[in-house]
Steps between C-alpha positions, in 0.01 A plus 500: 500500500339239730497120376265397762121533563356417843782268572535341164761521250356616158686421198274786330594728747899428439495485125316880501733576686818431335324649188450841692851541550649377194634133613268344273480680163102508366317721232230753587218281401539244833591766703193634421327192608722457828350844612161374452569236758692682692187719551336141588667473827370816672111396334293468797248337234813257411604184724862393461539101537812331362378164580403394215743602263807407746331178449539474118869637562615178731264296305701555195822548658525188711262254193582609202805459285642653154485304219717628220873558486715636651246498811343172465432257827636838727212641721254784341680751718277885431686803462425777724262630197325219428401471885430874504258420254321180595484730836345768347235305328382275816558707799270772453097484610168663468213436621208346314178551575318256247754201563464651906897462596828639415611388212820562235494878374672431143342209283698594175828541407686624213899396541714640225908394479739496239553145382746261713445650824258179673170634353380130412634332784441728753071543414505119457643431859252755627238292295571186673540674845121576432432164414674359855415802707135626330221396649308124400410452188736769281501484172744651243523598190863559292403701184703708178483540176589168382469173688850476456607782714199431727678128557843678576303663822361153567830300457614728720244431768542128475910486457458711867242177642706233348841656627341450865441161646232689762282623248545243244350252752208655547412633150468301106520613165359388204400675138259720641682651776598462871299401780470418863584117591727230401357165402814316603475658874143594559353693788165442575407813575631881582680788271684254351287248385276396222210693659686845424399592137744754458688488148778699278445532136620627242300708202611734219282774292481293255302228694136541466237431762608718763229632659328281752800385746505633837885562604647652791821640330579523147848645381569625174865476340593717278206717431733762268389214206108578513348693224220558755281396815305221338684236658563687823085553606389148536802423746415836706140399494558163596676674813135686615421252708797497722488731853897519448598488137807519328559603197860566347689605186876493492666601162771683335420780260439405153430600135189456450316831415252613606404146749376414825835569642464826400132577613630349868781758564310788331297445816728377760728844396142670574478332820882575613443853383144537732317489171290232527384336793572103535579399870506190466758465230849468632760625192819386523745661207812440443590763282761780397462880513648564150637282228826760468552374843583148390751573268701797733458298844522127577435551833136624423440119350331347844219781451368242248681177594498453861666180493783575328870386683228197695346383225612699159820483370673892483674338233235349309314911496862655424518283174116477399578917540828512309266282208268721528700806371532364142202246434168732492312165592733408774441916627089397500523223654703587805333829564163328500609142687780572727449847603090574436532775215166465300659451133250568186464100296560677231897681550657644178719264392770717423707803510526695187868493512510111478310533161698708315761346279613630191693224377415399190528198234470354124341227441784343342654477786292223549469288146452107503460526936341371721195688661226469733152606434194672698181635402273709698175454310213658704179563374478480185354879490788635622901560536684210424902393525716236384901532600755234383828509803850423352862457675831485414774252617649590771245749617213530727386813337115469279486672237093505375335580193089617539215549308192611594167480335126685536223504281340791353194580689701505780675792484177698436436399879814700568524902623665725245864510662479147543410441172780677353741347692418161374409647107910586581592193566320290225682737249808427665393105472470448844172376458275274230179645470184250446213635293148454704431397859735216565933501491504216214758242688647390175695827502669361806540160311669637207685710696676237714528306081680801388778530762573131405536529139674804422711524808517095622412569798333178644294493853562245730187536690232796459273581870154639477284574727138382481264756373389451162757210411349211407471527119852673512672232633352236253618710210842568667560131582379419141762664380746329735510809784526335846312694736434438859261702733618721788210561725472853648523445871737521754658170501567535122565888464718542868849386452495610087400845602740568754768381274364737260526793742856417610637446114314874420671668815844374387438568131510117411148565307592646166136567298624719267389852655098387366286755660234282501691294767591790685100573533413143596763483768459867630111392525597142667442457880570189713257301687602319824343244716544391828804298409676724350481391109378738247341607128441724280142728510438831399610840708218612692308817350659348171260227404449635132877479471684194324729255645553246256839560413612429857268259519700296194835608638428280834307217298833463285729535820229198648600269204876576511491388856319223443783406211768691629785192425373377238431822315839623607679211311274615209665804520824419535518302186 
């Protein structure tokens, strides 16, 4: 296949094809779009000009620099796919008959990579090529979801300036963003100057007062976090002014049902597929062809991470895979991040196999212990739990005794099989029932008082989460209970409840075969956010389902790591 056009060497040209004949190793969804622009080059309608984008390429190649290890102070060098795409983006032109010339034919973008492979760097470079190589005036905008992820696009810009002494010169920065002209050598006049107004900022969707600015470019990072396009309008609106706007979102995949991320491809699939018609919009997925694919071929890895053996680690992917075949959250997250598998926010947590244990206990076992405490309280009109966690010396096995509490009118609320299955397990004593509307939270008092004085067993700490608490607590603490509050979030509820899962799969979690626990966890998925850490919320499609058993396993497992030594020596007395 030809790498030229009239004379000139075309990076897009090469990349398609080493991906026609296998060299290059891409998923279905890019070649769909490299046929599109294939098509370009025979479009009588269609000018082909690599001027401009060639531009950006020795523009970033020859004046910017990396700024992180293991790459730092070496020369932004592009891989053959990054220039293909840069190329593909700039070098193709229609013409406009409002703005009267030829102009760029795609104004959006929508770049999609698993995570490590240069997405940040590369659209930040391509931002301040804009910014050196735009016309007068420019002004951009680097947005996300949280001004802290916005800033990482921003640093990057700026690292890039700072690491070269040519544009450093000629450029400042200061809290609200970079600009033309330094005060310590100024030109009077010309691109460089004071007298060019063009700026880089920074924003996030949480900022407010976005509409209003007029920008040339704005770049969005990591657009899989958006619930929805709120935050995205203002900055394409601000763009309606421009004859040559650009407007791009690079991401990874993410978990967020149902979001903007998901709206976007719903339509760029469309467009791909010759759905929906959007020529303007040049989609750029990295993506596989299957998920079984991943796990039966390595080699079909670079369909989704294009950088991988240049910029990713094969090593780093073989071990985040080999994690990924025991931890369920470790699975989600590397299916979504590193190789653009859309993964539900709401996985079930576990396999039914790691649940069952039949392993059971006496209570006398555990007389004049040590224990730790946890309450799940919830709404007061509703399923409650409170679980005391005991070791023995020598042993990193928990053994756990439950209770569980509901008031009456609940289980009118409840369908008939439903009903009987709990009516079963109050006459087996699983559960305390509460007369009226409310679970009466002295029940859960008394019985945390009665494990200590018929069977000694005395609680070094009891967790609780925060619903409904307050007056439990005071009456607890009055008593001489100390209690201390777990939040439910990810930073609190991550690390317990993956020890929790890896203690159930290897039968460390001994709960006395309680079928109440079985329910909670069989009900239990995990929630995961974009860094991996995760908690406890209800299966989807089972929101009238309970979870508070699982819920006070984890809380319990969050205090005993908290304590871990010092509760250990408690045990070992």
């Amino acid at each position: 296949m030809m790498t030229e056009y009239n004379g000139v060497h075309s990076f897009l040209l090469e990349y398609i094809g080493k991906c026609k004949s296998g060299e290059i190793i891409v998923g279905r969804e890019l070649v769909q779009m490299l046929d599109v622009l294939l098509t370009h080059f025979d479009n009588p309608d269609i000018q082909i000009d690599f001027e401009d984008a060639h531009k950006r390429i020795k523009f970033i190649e020859t004046k910017c620099k990396h700024y992180e290890a293991p790459f730092a102070g070496k020369p932004f060098i592009l891989e053959l796919f990054q220039k293909a795409f840069i190329e593909a983006f700039y070098s193709f032109k229609i013409y406009d008959e409002e703005v009267g010339r030829w102009i760029r034919l795609y104004q959006d973008f929508l770049y999609l990579v698993g995570r490590k492979n240069g997405k940040t760097p590369l659209i930040s470079a391509m931002d301040l090529a804009e910014f050196f190589c735009g016309p007068l005036g420019i002004k951009i905008l680097c947005a996300s979801n949280d001004y802290e992820q916005a800033d990482l696009m921003f640093q990057a810009i700026n690292a890039m300036r700072e690491e070269s002494p040519a544009l450093d010169k000629v450029t400042r920065k200061n809290i609200k963003g970079i600009f033309f002209g330094n005060p310590k050598k100024r030109k009077a006049k010309g691109k460089f100057s004071y007298k060019n107004k063009g700026s880089i900022r920074k924003i996030s969707a949480k900022t407010g007062a976005k509409e209003g600015r007029n920008i040339g470019v704005g770049s969005v990072d990591e657009v899989h976090e958006l619930k929805d396009n709120s935050s995205i309008m203002p900055i394409r609106q601000a763009l309606s002014t421009q004859d040559e706007p650009i407007y791009g979102e690079l991401t990874t995949e993410g978990m967020v049902n149902d979001g903007y991320l998901d709206e976007r491809l719903k339509d760029a699939r469309k467009v791909l597929n010759g759905e929906l018609d959007r020529p303007r919009w040049l989609i750029w997925l990295y993506t596989q062809d299957s998920e079984a694919e991943i796990w039966q071929d390595e080699k079909t890895w670079p369909k989704s991470n294009p950088g991988l053996g240049a910029i990713k680690k094969w090593s780093f992917l073989r071990q985040m895979i080999e994690e990924a075949k025991t931890s369920k959250a470790t699975r989600a997250f590397v299916l979504s991040k590193d190789f653009n598998i859309k993964q539900n926010n709401a996985q079930a947590w576990l396999m039914p196999e790691d649940i069952i244990n039949p392993e059971i206990f006496e209570i006398e076992e555990f007389r004049n212990c040590f224990a730790i405490g946890s309450v799940d309280l919830s709404k007061s009109g509703d399923l409650a739990c409170a679980r005391a966690t005991l070791m023995k010396k020598g042993s990193q096995k928990k053994y756990t005794l439950q209770k569980y509490f509901i008031p009456a009118s609940k289980l009118l609320t409840l369908s008939k099989d439903e009903r009987a299955m709990y009516e079963d397990w109050i006459k087996q004593g699983l559960i305390e029932v509460s007369p009226g509307n409310e679970n009466d939270f002295r029940l859960v008092t008394a019985w945390f008082v009665k494990l200590y004085k018929e069977y000694g067993i005395r609680f070094y700490k009891i967790g609780y989460d925060k619903w409904s608490a307050t007056y439990w607590v005071k009456e607890m603490e009055e008593i001489g209970f100390d209690c201390v509050r777990v939040n439910q979030d990810f930073g609190s509820m991550s690390e317990p409840m993956k020890l929790v899962e890896a203690d159930l799969k290897s039968n460390m979690i001994n709960y006395n075969d309680n079928p109440i626990d079985k329910y909670c966890l069989e009900n239990t998925a995990l929630n995961i956010n974009s860094k991996a850490e995760i908690m406890p919320v209800k299966v989807q499609g089972k929101e009238n389902k309970k979870i508070d058993g699982a819920v006070t396993m984890i809380i319990g497992y969050k205090i005993y790591i908290d304590n871990r030594t010092e509760f250990l020596d408690l045990v070992g007395r």
